Coordinates of N, CA and C and ligand atoms in Angstrom, one line a residue:
X287 N 67.3 93.3 74.7 CA 67.7 94.2 73.6 C 68.8 93.5 72.9
X288 N 68.7 93.6 71.6 CA 69.8 93.0 70.8 C 70.0 93.8 69.5
X289 N 71.2 93.8 69.0 CA 71.5 94.5 67.8 C 71.0 93.7 66.6
X290 N 70.7 92.4 66.8 CA 70.2 91.7 65.6 C 68.7 91.5 65.5
X291 N 68.2 91.2 64.3 CA 66.8 91.0 64.2 C 66.3 89.9 65.1
X292 N 65.1 90.1 65.7 CA 64.5 89.2 66.6 C 64.0 88.0 65.8
X293 N 64.2 86.8 66.3 CA 63.6 85.6 65.7 C 62.1 85.6 66.0
X294 N 61.3 85.2 65.0 CA 59.8 85.2 65.2 C 59.3 83.8 65.6
X295 N 58.8 83.7 66.8 CA 58.1 82.5 67.2 C 56.8 82.5 66.4
X296 N 56.1 81.4 66.4 CA 54.8 81.4 65.7 C 53.8 82.4 66.4
X297 N 54.0 82.4 67.8 CA 53.1 83.3 68.5 C 53.3 84.8 68.2
X298 N 54.6 85.1 68.1 CA 55.0 86.5 67.8 C 54.6 86.9 66.4
X299 N 54.8 85.9 65.5 CA 54.4 86.1 64.1 C 52.9 86.4 64.0
X300 N 52.1 85.6 64.7 CA 50.7 85.8 64.8 C 50.3 87.2 65.3
X301 N 51.0 87.6 66.4 CA 50.8 88.9 66.9 C 51.0 90.0 65.9
X302 N 52.2 89.9 65.2 CA 52.6 90.9 64.2 C 51.4 91.0 63.2
X303 N 50.9 89.8 62.7 CA 49.9 89.9 61.7 C 48.6 90.5 62.3
X304 N 48.3 90.2 63.6 CA 47.1 90.6 64.2 C 47.0 92.1 64.3
X305 N 48.2 92.8 64.5 CA 48.1 94.2 64.7 C 48.6 95.0 63.4
X306 N 48.8 94.3 62.3 CA 49.3 95.1 61.1 C 48.7 94.6 59.8
X307 N 48.2 93.4 59.7 CA 47.9 93.0 58.3 C 46.6 93.6 57.8
X308 N 46.6 94.2 56.7 CA 45.5 94.8 56.0 C 45.4 94.2 54.7
X309 N 44.7 93.0 54.6 CA 44.7 92.3 53.3 C 43.2 92.4 52.8
X310 N 43.1 92.8 51.5 CA 41.8 92.9 50.9 C 41.1 91.5 50.9
X311 N 39.8 91.5 50.8 CA 39.1 90.2 50.7 C 39.5 89.4 49.5
X312 N 39.7 90.0 48.4 CA 40.1 89.3 47.2 C 41.5 88.7 47.3
X313 N 42.4 89.4 48.0 CA 43.8 88.8 48.2 C 43.7 87.6 49.2
X314 N 42.9 87.8 50.2 CA 42.7 86.7 51.2 C 42.1 85.4 50.5
X315 N 41.1 85.6 49.6 CA 40.5 84.5 48.9 C 41.5 83.8 48.0
X316 N 42.3 84.6 47.3 CA 43.4 84.1 46.5 C 44.4 83.3 47.3
X317 N 44.8 83.9 48.4 CA 45.8 83.2 49.3 C 45.2 81.9 49.8
X318 N 43.9 81.9 50.1 CA 43.3 80.6 50.7 C 43.2 79.6 49.6
X319 N 42.8 80.0 48.4 CA 42.7 79.1 47.3 C 44.1 78.5 46.9
X320 N 45.1 79.4 46.9 CA 46.5 78.9 46.6 C 47.1 78.0 47.7
X321 N 46.6 78.1 48.9 CA 47.1 77.3 50.0 C 46.8 75.8 49.7
X322 N 45.8 75.6 48.9 CA 45.4 74.2 48.6 C 46.2 73.6 47.4
X323 N 47.0 74.5 46.8 CA 47.8 74.1 45.7 C 49.1 73.3 46.1
X324 N 49.4 72.2 45.3 CA 50.6 71.4 45.7 C 51.9 72.3 45.8
X325 N 52.0 73.4 45.1 CA 53.2 74.2 45.2 C 52.9 75.5 45.9
X326 N 52.1 75.4 47.0 CA 51.6 76.6 47.6 C 52.8 77.4 48.3
X327 N 53.9 76.7 48.5 CA 55.0 77.4 49.2 C 55.6 78.5 48.3
X328 N 55.2 78.4 47.0 CA 55.7 79.5 46.1 C 55.0 80.8 46.3
X329 N 53.9 80.8 47.1 CA 53.2 82.1 47.3 C 53.9 82.9 48.4
X330 N 53.9 84.2 48.2 CA 54.6 85.0 49.2 C 53.7 85.1 50.5
X331 N 54.3 85.5 51.6 CA 53.5 85.7 52.8 C 52.7 87.0 52.7
X332 N 51.5 87.1 53.4 CA 50.6 88.2 53.2 C 51.3 89.5 53.7
X333 N 52.1 89.4 54.8 CA 52.8 90.7 55.2 C 53.8 91.1 54.2
X334 N 54.3 90.2 53.4 CA 55.2 90.6 52.4 C 54.5 91.3 51.2
X335 N 53.3 90.8 50.9 CA 52.5 91.6 49.9 C 52.3 93.0 50.3
X336 N 52.0 93.2 51.6 CA 51.7 94.5 52.2 C 53.0 95.3 52.2
X337 N 54.1 94.7 52.4 CA 55.4 95.4 52.3 C 55.7 95.8 50.9
X338 N 55.4 95.0 49.9 CA 55.6 95.4 48.5 C 54.7 96.6 48.2
X339 N 53.5 96.6 48.7 CA 52.6 97.7 48.5 C 53.2 99.0 49.1
X340 N 53.8 98.9 50.2 CA 54.5 100.0 50.9 C 55.6 100.6 50.0
X341 N 56.4 99.7 49.5 CA 57.5 100.2 48.6 C 56.9 101.0 47.4
X342 N 56.0 100.4 46.8 CA 55.4 101.0 45.6 C 54.9 102.4 45.9
X343 N 54.2 102.5 47.1 CA 53.7 103.8 47.5 C 54.8 104.8 47.9
X344 N 55.8 104.2 48.6 CA 56.9 105.1 49.1 C 57.7 105.7 47.9
X345 N 57.9 105.0 46.8 CA 58.7 105.5 45.7 C 57.8 106.1 44.6
X346 N 56.5 106.1 44.9 CA 55.6 106.6 43.9 C 55.6 105.8 42.5
X347 N 55.8 104.5 42.6 CA 55.9 103.7 41.4 C 54.7 103.7 40.6
X348 N 54.9 103.8 39.2 CA 53.8 103.8 38.3 C 53.9 102.6 37.3
X349 N 55.2 102.4 36.9 CA 55.4 101.3 36.0 C 56.3 100.2 36.7
X350 N 55.8 99.0 36.7 CA 56.4 98.0 37.5 C 56.5 96.7 36.8
X351 N 57.4 95.8 37.3 CA 57.7 94.5 36.6 C 57.6 93.5 37.7
X352 N 57.1 92.3 37.3 CA 57.2 91.2 38.2 C 57.8 90.0 37.5
X353 N 58.8 89.3 38.1 CA 59.4 88.1 37.5 C 59.0 86.9 38.3
X354 N 58.1 86.1 37.8 CA 57.6 85.0 38.6 C 56.2 85.3 39.2
X355 N 55.2 85.0 38.5 CA 53.8 85.4 39.0 C 53.0 84.4 39.7
X356 N 53.2 83.1 39.3 CA 52.5 81.9 40.0 C 51.0 82.2 39.9
X357 N 50.3 82.1 41.1 CA 48.9 82.3 41.0 C 48.4 83.8 41.2
X358 N 49.4 84.7 41.2 CA 49.1 86.1 41.1 C 48.9 87.0 42.3
X359 N 49.3 86.4 43.5 CA 49.1 87.2 44.7 C 49.9 88.5 44.8
X360 N 51.3 88.3 44.5 CA 52.1 89.5 44.6 C 51.7 90.5 43.5
X361 N 51.4 90.0 42.3 CA 51.0 91.0 41.3 C 49.7 91.7 41.7
X362 N 48.8 91.0 42.3 CA 47.5 91.7 42.7 C 47.8 92.7 43.8
X363 N 48.7 92.3 44.7 CA 49.1 93.3 45.8 C 49.7 94.5 45.2
X364 N 50.6 94.4 44.3 CA 51.3 95.5 43.7 C 50.3 96.4 42.9
X365 N 49.4 95.7 42.1 CA 48.4 96.4 41.3 C 47.5 97.2 42.2
X366 N 47.2 96.7 43.3 CA 46.3 97.4 44.2 C 46.9 98.7 44.7
X367 N 48.2 98.7 44.8 CA 48.9 99.9 45.4 C 49.3 100.9 44.3
X368 N 49.1 100.5 43.1 CA 49.5 101.5 42.0 C 48.4 102.5 41.8
X369 N 48.8 103.7 41.3 CA 47.8 104.7 40.9 C 47.0 104.2 39.7
X370 N 45.9 104.8 39.4 CA 45.0 104.4 38.4 C 45.7 104.1 37.0
X371 N 46.7 105.0 36.7 CA 47.4 104.9 35.4 C 48.6 103.9 35.5
X372 N 48.8 103.3 36.7 CA 49.9 102.4 36.8 C 49.8 101.1 36.1
X373 N 50.9 100.5 35.8 CA 50.9 99.2 35.1 C 52.0 98.2 35.7
X374 N 51.7 97.0 35.5 CA 52.6 95.9 35.9 C 52.8 94.9 34.7
X375 N 54.0 94.7 34.3 CA 54.4 93.7 33.4 C 54.7 92.4 34.2
X376 N 53.9 91.4 34.1 CA 54.0 90.2 34.9 C 54.6 89.1 34.0
X377 N 55.7 88.5 34.4 CA 56.4 87.4 33.6 C 56.2 86.1 34.3
X378 N 55.7 85.1 33.5 CA 55.7 83.7 34.0 C 55.6 82.8 32.8
X379 N 56.1 81.6 33.1 CA 56.1 80.6 32.0 C 54.8 79.8 32.0
X380 N 54.0 79.8 33.1 CA 52.9 78.8 33.2 C 51.6 79.4 32.9
X381 N 50.9 78.8 31.9 CA 49.5 79.2 31.6 C 48.6 78.7 32.7
X382 N 48.9 77.5 33.3 CA 48.1 76.9 34.3 C 48.0 77.7 35.5
X383 N 49.2 78.0 36.1 CA 49.2 78.8 37.4 C 48.5 80.2 37.2
X384 N 48.8 80.8 36.0 CA 48.4 82.1 35.8 C 46.9 82.2 35.5
X385 N 46.3 81.1 35.2 CA 44.8 81.1 35.0 C 44.1 81.5 36.3
X386 N 44.6 81.0 37.4 CA 44.1 81.4 38.7 C 44.3 82.9 38.9
X387 N 45.5 83.3 38.5 CA 45.9 84.8 38.7 C 44.9 85.6 37.9
X388 N 44.7 85.3 36.7 CA 43.8 86.1 35.8 C 42.4 86.2 36.4
X389 N 41.9 85.1 36.9 CA 40.6 85.0 37.5 C 40.5 86.1 38.7
X390 N 41.5 86.1 39.5 CA 41.4 87.0 40.7 C 41.7 88.4 40.3
X391 N 42.5 88.7 39.3 CA 42.8 90.0 38.9 C 41.5 90.7 38.3
X392 N 40.8 89.8 37.6 CA 39.5 90.3 37.0 C 38.5 90.6 38.1
X393 N 38.4 89.6 39.1 CA 37.5 89.8 40.2 C 37.8 91.1 41.0
X394 N 39.1 91.4 41.1 CA 39.5 92.7 41.8 C 39.3 93.9 40.9
X395 N 38.9 93.7 39.7 CA 38.8 94.9 38.8 C 40.1 95.5 38.3
X396 N 41.2 94.7 38.4 CA 42.5 95.3 38.1 C 43.2 94.6 36.9
X397 N 42.5 93.8 36.2 CA 43.1 93.0 35.1 C 43.7 93.9 34.1
X398 N 43.1 95.1 33.9 CA 43.6 96.0 32.9 C 44.9 96.7 33.3
X399 N 45.3 96.6 34.5 CA 46.6 97.2 35.0 C 47.8 96.2 34.8
X400 N 47.4 94.9 34.5 CA 48.5 93.9 34.5 C 48.6 93.3 33.1
X401 N 49.8 93.4 32.6 CA 50.2 92.9 31.3 C 51.0 91.6 31.5
X402 N 50.2 90.4 31.4 CA 50.9 89.1 31.7 C 51.6 88.6 30.4
X403 N 52.8 88.3 30.5 CA 53.6 87.8 29.4 C 54.0 86.3 29.7
X404 N 53.4 85.4 28.9 CA 53.8 84.0 29.1 C 55.0 83.6 28.3
X405 N 56.1 83.6 28.9 CA 57.4 83.3 28.2 C 58.5 83.2 29.2
X406 N 59.7 82.7 28.8 CA 60.8 82.8 29.8 C 61.0 84.3 30.1
X407 N 61.2 84.6 31.4 CA 61.2 86.0 31.8 C 62.4 86.8 31.1
X408 N 63.5 86.1 30.9 CA 64.6 86.8 30.2 C 64.3 87.3 28.8
X409 N 63.4 86.5 28.1 CA 63.0 86.9 26.8 C 62.1 88.2 26.9
X410 N 61.2 88.1 27.8 CA 60.3 89.3 28.0 C 61.1 90.6 28.3
X411 N 62.1 90.4 29.2 CA 62.9 91.5 29.7 C 63.7 92.1 28.5
X412 N 64.3 91.1 27.7 CA 65.1 91.6 26.6 C 64.2 92.2 25.5
X413 N 63.0 91.8 25.4 CA 62.0 92.4 24.5 C 61.8 93.9 24.9
X414 N 61.6 94.1 26.2 CA 61.3 95.4 26.7 C 62.6 96.3 26.5
X415 N 63.8 95.8 26.7 CA 65.0 96.6 26.4 C 65.1 96.9 24.9
X416 N 64.8 95.9 24.1 CA 64.8 96.1 22.6 C 63.8 97.1 22.2
X417 N 62.7 97.2 22.9 CA 61.6 98.2 22.6 C 62.0 99.6 23.1
X418 N 63.1 99.7 23.7 CA 63.6 101.1 24.1 C 63.0 101.5 25.5
X419 N 62.6 100.5 26.3 CA 62.0 100.8 27.6 C 63.1 101.0 28.7
X420 N 64.3 101.2 28.4 CA 65.4 101.4 29.4 C 64.9 102.6 30.3
X421 N 65.2 102.4 31.6 CA 64.9 103.4 32.6 C 63.4 103.9 32.6
X422 N 62.5 103.0 32.1 CA 61.1 103.4 32.0 C 60.3 102.9 33.2
X423 N 61.0 102.0 34.1 CA 60.2 101.4 35.2 C 60.7 101.9 36.5
X424 N 59.9 101.7 37.5 CA 60.2 102.2 38.9 C 60.4 101.1 39.9
X425 N 59.9 100.0 39.6 CA 59.9 98.9 40.6 C 59.9 97.5 40.0
X426 N 60.6 96.6 40.5 CA 60.6 95.2 40.1 C 60.6 94.3 41.2
X427 N 59.8 93.2 41.2 CA 59.8 92.2 42.2 C 60.3 90.9 41.5
X428 N 61.3 90.3 42.1 CA 62.0 89.1 41.4 C 61.7 87.9 42.3
X429 N 61.0 86.9 41.8 CA 60.7 85.7 42.6 C 60.5 84.6 41.6
X430 N 61.6 84.2 40.9 CA 61.5 83.1 39.9 C 62.8 82.3 40.1
X431 N 63.2 81.6 39.0 CA 64.4 80.7 39.0 C 65.6 81.4 39.7
X432 N 66.0 80.8 40.8 CA 67.1 81.4 41.6 C 68.4 81.4 40.9
X433 N 68.7 80.5 40.0 CA 70.0 80.5 39.3 C 70.0 81.7 38.3
X434 N 68.9 82.2 38.0 CA 68.8 83.3 37.0 C 68.8 84.7 37.6
X435 N 68.9 84.8 39.0 CA 68.8 86.1 39.6 C 69.8 87.1 39.1
X436 N 71.1 86.7 38.8 CA 72.1 87.7 38.3 C 71.6 88.2 37.0
X437 N 71.0 87.4 36.1 CA 70.5 87.9 34.8 C 69.3 88.8 35.0
X438 N 68.4 88.4 35.9 CA 67.3 89.3 36.2 C 67.8 90.7 36.7
X439 N 68.8 90.6 37.5 CA 69.3 91.8 38.1 C 69.8 92.8 37.1
X440 N 70.6 92.2 36.1 CA 71.2 93.1 35.1 C 70.1 93.7 34.2
X441 N 69.1 92.9 33.8 CA 68.0 93.4 33.0 C 67.2 94.5 33.7
X442 N 67.0 94.2 35.0 CA 66.2 95.2 35.8 C 67.0 96.5 36.0
X443 N 68.3 96.4 36.1 CA 69.1 97.6 36.3 C 68.9 98.4 35.0
X444 N 68.9 97.8 33.9 CA 68.7 98.5 32.6 C 67.3 99.1 32.5
X445 N 66.3 98.4 33.0 CA 64.9 98.9 32.8 C 64.5 99.9 33.9
X446 N 65.1 99.9 35.0 CA 64.7 100.8 36.1 C 65.4 102.2 36.0
X447 N 64.6 103.2 36.4 CA 65.2 104.5 36.5 C 66.1 104.6 37.7
X448 N 67.0 105.6 37.7 CA 67.7 105.8 39.0 C 66.7 106.1 40.1
X449 N 66.9 105.5 41.3 CA 66.0 105.6 42.4 C 64.9 104.5 42.3
X450 N 64.9 103.7 41.2 CA 64.0 102.6 41.2 C 64.5 101.4 42.1
X451 N 63.5 100.6 42.5 CA 63.9 99.6 43.5 C 63.6 98.2 43.0
X452 N 64.5 97.3 43.2 CA 64.3 95.8 42.9 C 64.2 95.1 44.2
X453 N 63.1 94.3 44.4 CA 63.0 93.4 45.6 C 63.2 92.0 45.1
X454 N 64.2 91.4 45.7 CA 64.5 89.9 45.4 C 64.0 89.1 46.5
X455 N 63.2 88.1 46.2 CA 62.6 87.2 47.2 C 63.5 86.0 47.4
X456 N 63.3 85.4 48.6 CA 63.9 84.1 49.0 C 65.4 84.2 49.1
X457 N 65.9 85.3 49.5 CA 67.4 85.4 49.6 C 68.0 84.7 50.9
X458 N 67.1 84.2 51.8 CA 67.6 83.4 52.9 C 67.5 81.9 52.7
X459 N 66.7 81.5 51.7 CA 66.5 80.1 51.4 C 66.4 79.2 52.6
X460 N 65.4 79.5 53.4 CA 65.1 78.7 54.6 C 66.4 78.6 55.5
X461 N 67.2 79.5 55.4 CA 68.4 79.6 56.3 C 69.6 78.8 55.7
X462 N 69.4 78.1 54.6 CA 70.5 77.3 54.0 C 71.6 78.1 53.4
X463 N 71.4 79.4 53.2 CA 72.5 80.2 52.6 C 73.7 80.3 53.6
X464 N 73.4 80.1 54.9 CA 74.5 80.2 55.9 C 75.4 79.0 56.0
X465 N 75.0 77.9 55.3 CA 75.8 76.7 55.3 C 77.0 76.9 54.4
X466 N 78.2 76.3 54.8 CA 79.4 76.5 54.0 C 79.3 76.0 52.6
X467 N 78.7 74.8 52.4 CA 78.6 74.3 51.1 C 77.3 73.6 50.9
X468 N 76.2 74.3 50.7 CA 74.9 73.7 50.6 C 74.8 72.7 49.5
X469 N 74.0 71.6 49.8 CA 73.9 70.5 48.8 C 73.2 71.0 47.5
X470 N 72.3 71.9 47.6 CA 71.5 72.3 46.4 C 72.3 73.4 45.6
X471 N 72.4 73.1 44.3 CA 73.0 74.1 43.4 C 72.2 75.4 43.4
X472 N 70.9 75.3 43.5 CA 70.1 76.5 43.6 C 70.4 77.4 44.8
X473 N 70.6 76.7 45.9 CA 71.0 77.5 47.1 C 72.4 78.1 47.0
X474 N 73.3 77.3 46.4 CA 74.7 77.9 46.1 C 74.6 79.1 45.2
X475 N 73.7 79.0 44.2 CA 73.5 80.2 43.3 C 73.0 81.4 44.1
X476 N 72.1 81.2 45.1 CA 71.6 82.3 45.9 C 72.7 82.9 46.7
X477 N 73.6 82.0 47.3 CA 74.8 82.5 48.1 C 75.6 83.4 47.2
X478 N 75.9 82.9 46.0 CA 76.8 83.7 45.1 C 76.1 85.0 44.7
X479 N 74.8 84.9 44.5 CA 74.1 86.2 44.1 C 74.1 87.2 45.3
X480 N 73.9 86.7 46.5 CA 73.9 87.6 47.7 C 75.3 88.3 47.8
X481 N 76.3 87.5 47.6 CA 77.7 88.0 47.7 C 78.0 89.0 46.6
X482 N 77.5 88.8 45.4 CA 77.7 89.7 44.3 C 77.0 91.0 44.5
X483 N 75.8 90.9 45.1 CA 75.0 92.1 45.4 C 75.7 93.0 46.4
X484 N 76.3 92.3 47.4 CA 77.0 93.0 48.5 C 78.1 94.0 47.9
X485 N 78.7 93.5 46.9 CA 79.8 94.4 46.3 C 79.4 95.1 45.1
X486 N 78.1 95.2 44.8 CA 77.6 95.9 43.6 C 77.4 97.4 43.9
X487 N 78.4 98.2 43.4 CA 78.3 99.6 43.7 C 77.3 100.4 43.0
X488 N 76.6 99.7 42.1 CA 75.5 100.4 41.3 C 74.2 100.6 42.1
X489 N 74.2 99.9 43.2 CA 72.9 99.9 44.0 C 73.1 100.2 45.5
X490 N 72.1 100.8 46.1 CA 72.0 100.9 47.5 C 71.3 99.5 47.9
X491 N 71.7 99.0 49.1 CA 71.3 97.7 49.5 C 70.7 97.6 50.9
X492 N 69.7 96.7 51.0 CA 69.2 96.4 52.3 C 68.6 95.0 52.3
X493 N 69.1 94.1 53.1 CA 68.7 92.7 53.2 C 67.8 92.5 54.4
X494 N 66.6 92.2 54.2 CA 65.6 92.1 55.3 C 65.3 90.7 55.6
X495 N 65.3 90.3 56.9 CA 64.9 88.9 57.2 C 63.4 88.8 57.3
X496 N 62.7 89.3 56.3 CA 61.2 89.2 56.2 C 60.8 87.9 55.5
X497 N 59.9 87.2 56.0 CA 59.5 85.9 55.4 C 60.8 85.1 55.1
X498 N 61.1 84.7 53.9 CA 62.2 83.9 53.5 C 63.4 84.8 53.1
X499 N 63.4 86.0 53.5 CA 64.5 87.0 53.1 C 64.1 87.8 51.8
X500 N 64.1 89.1 52.0 CA 63.8 90.0 50.9 C 65.0 91.0 50.8
X501 N 65.6 91.0 49.7 CA 66.7 92.0 49.5 C 66.3 93.1 48.6
X502 N 66.4 94.3 49.1 CA 66.1 95.5 48.3 C 67.4 96.1 47.7
X503 N 67.3 96.4 46.4 CA 68.4 97.0 45.7 C 67.8 98.3 45.0
X504 N 68.3 99.4 45.4 CA 67.9 100.7 44.8 C 69.0 101.1 43.8
X505 N 68.5 101.3 42.5 CA 69.5 101.8 41.5 C 70.0 103.2 41.8
X506 N 71.3 103.4 41.9 CA 71.9 104.7 42.1 C 71.6 105.6 41.0
Ligands
CA744 CA1 59.2 83.3 46.6

């Protein structure tokens, strides 16, 4: 027994998946296709997709945002958990990656729930704010340029209703955030971001050692 989270051996991770993962066929196909991709490490873990679905259902989210779509796994997971009238604004810069995403969203019959915006995410978020969509959203998943997390956080706080939840991915950075002075500027940016969230009184906070670290911030 320990007060800290248990480390997951490969065996224990496999066990956890074997008794809990409920991944639709289309999500599994998308994950398997993306595994062949040279940047496949950008795809979230399947249990993480299921966790995002749980948050969406727990808070009754209808309008959602995703920052960093890649080949569309997390967007599809969220879209599957939304009610029929639910929507997801998906932000990504890459036409190439998101072509895969569009193909699978269509295959899943959920393409009409997802509004893909190909542009720098901050532009899209500022457009939503300029269009008067403040406090119109319930949930945001942030998984893009790590140096821009503070800016995504501010935009999402403006766009989410009180009680809305932001999930930030990769807040553990393969463990490198625990180093005193990490070599990578991107990892140093994550360290600064984690520290700034810790003292941010505008949100309730929970930092989960799930996959590469997922931090939940609920707008007060
Ligand atoms: Ca990620």
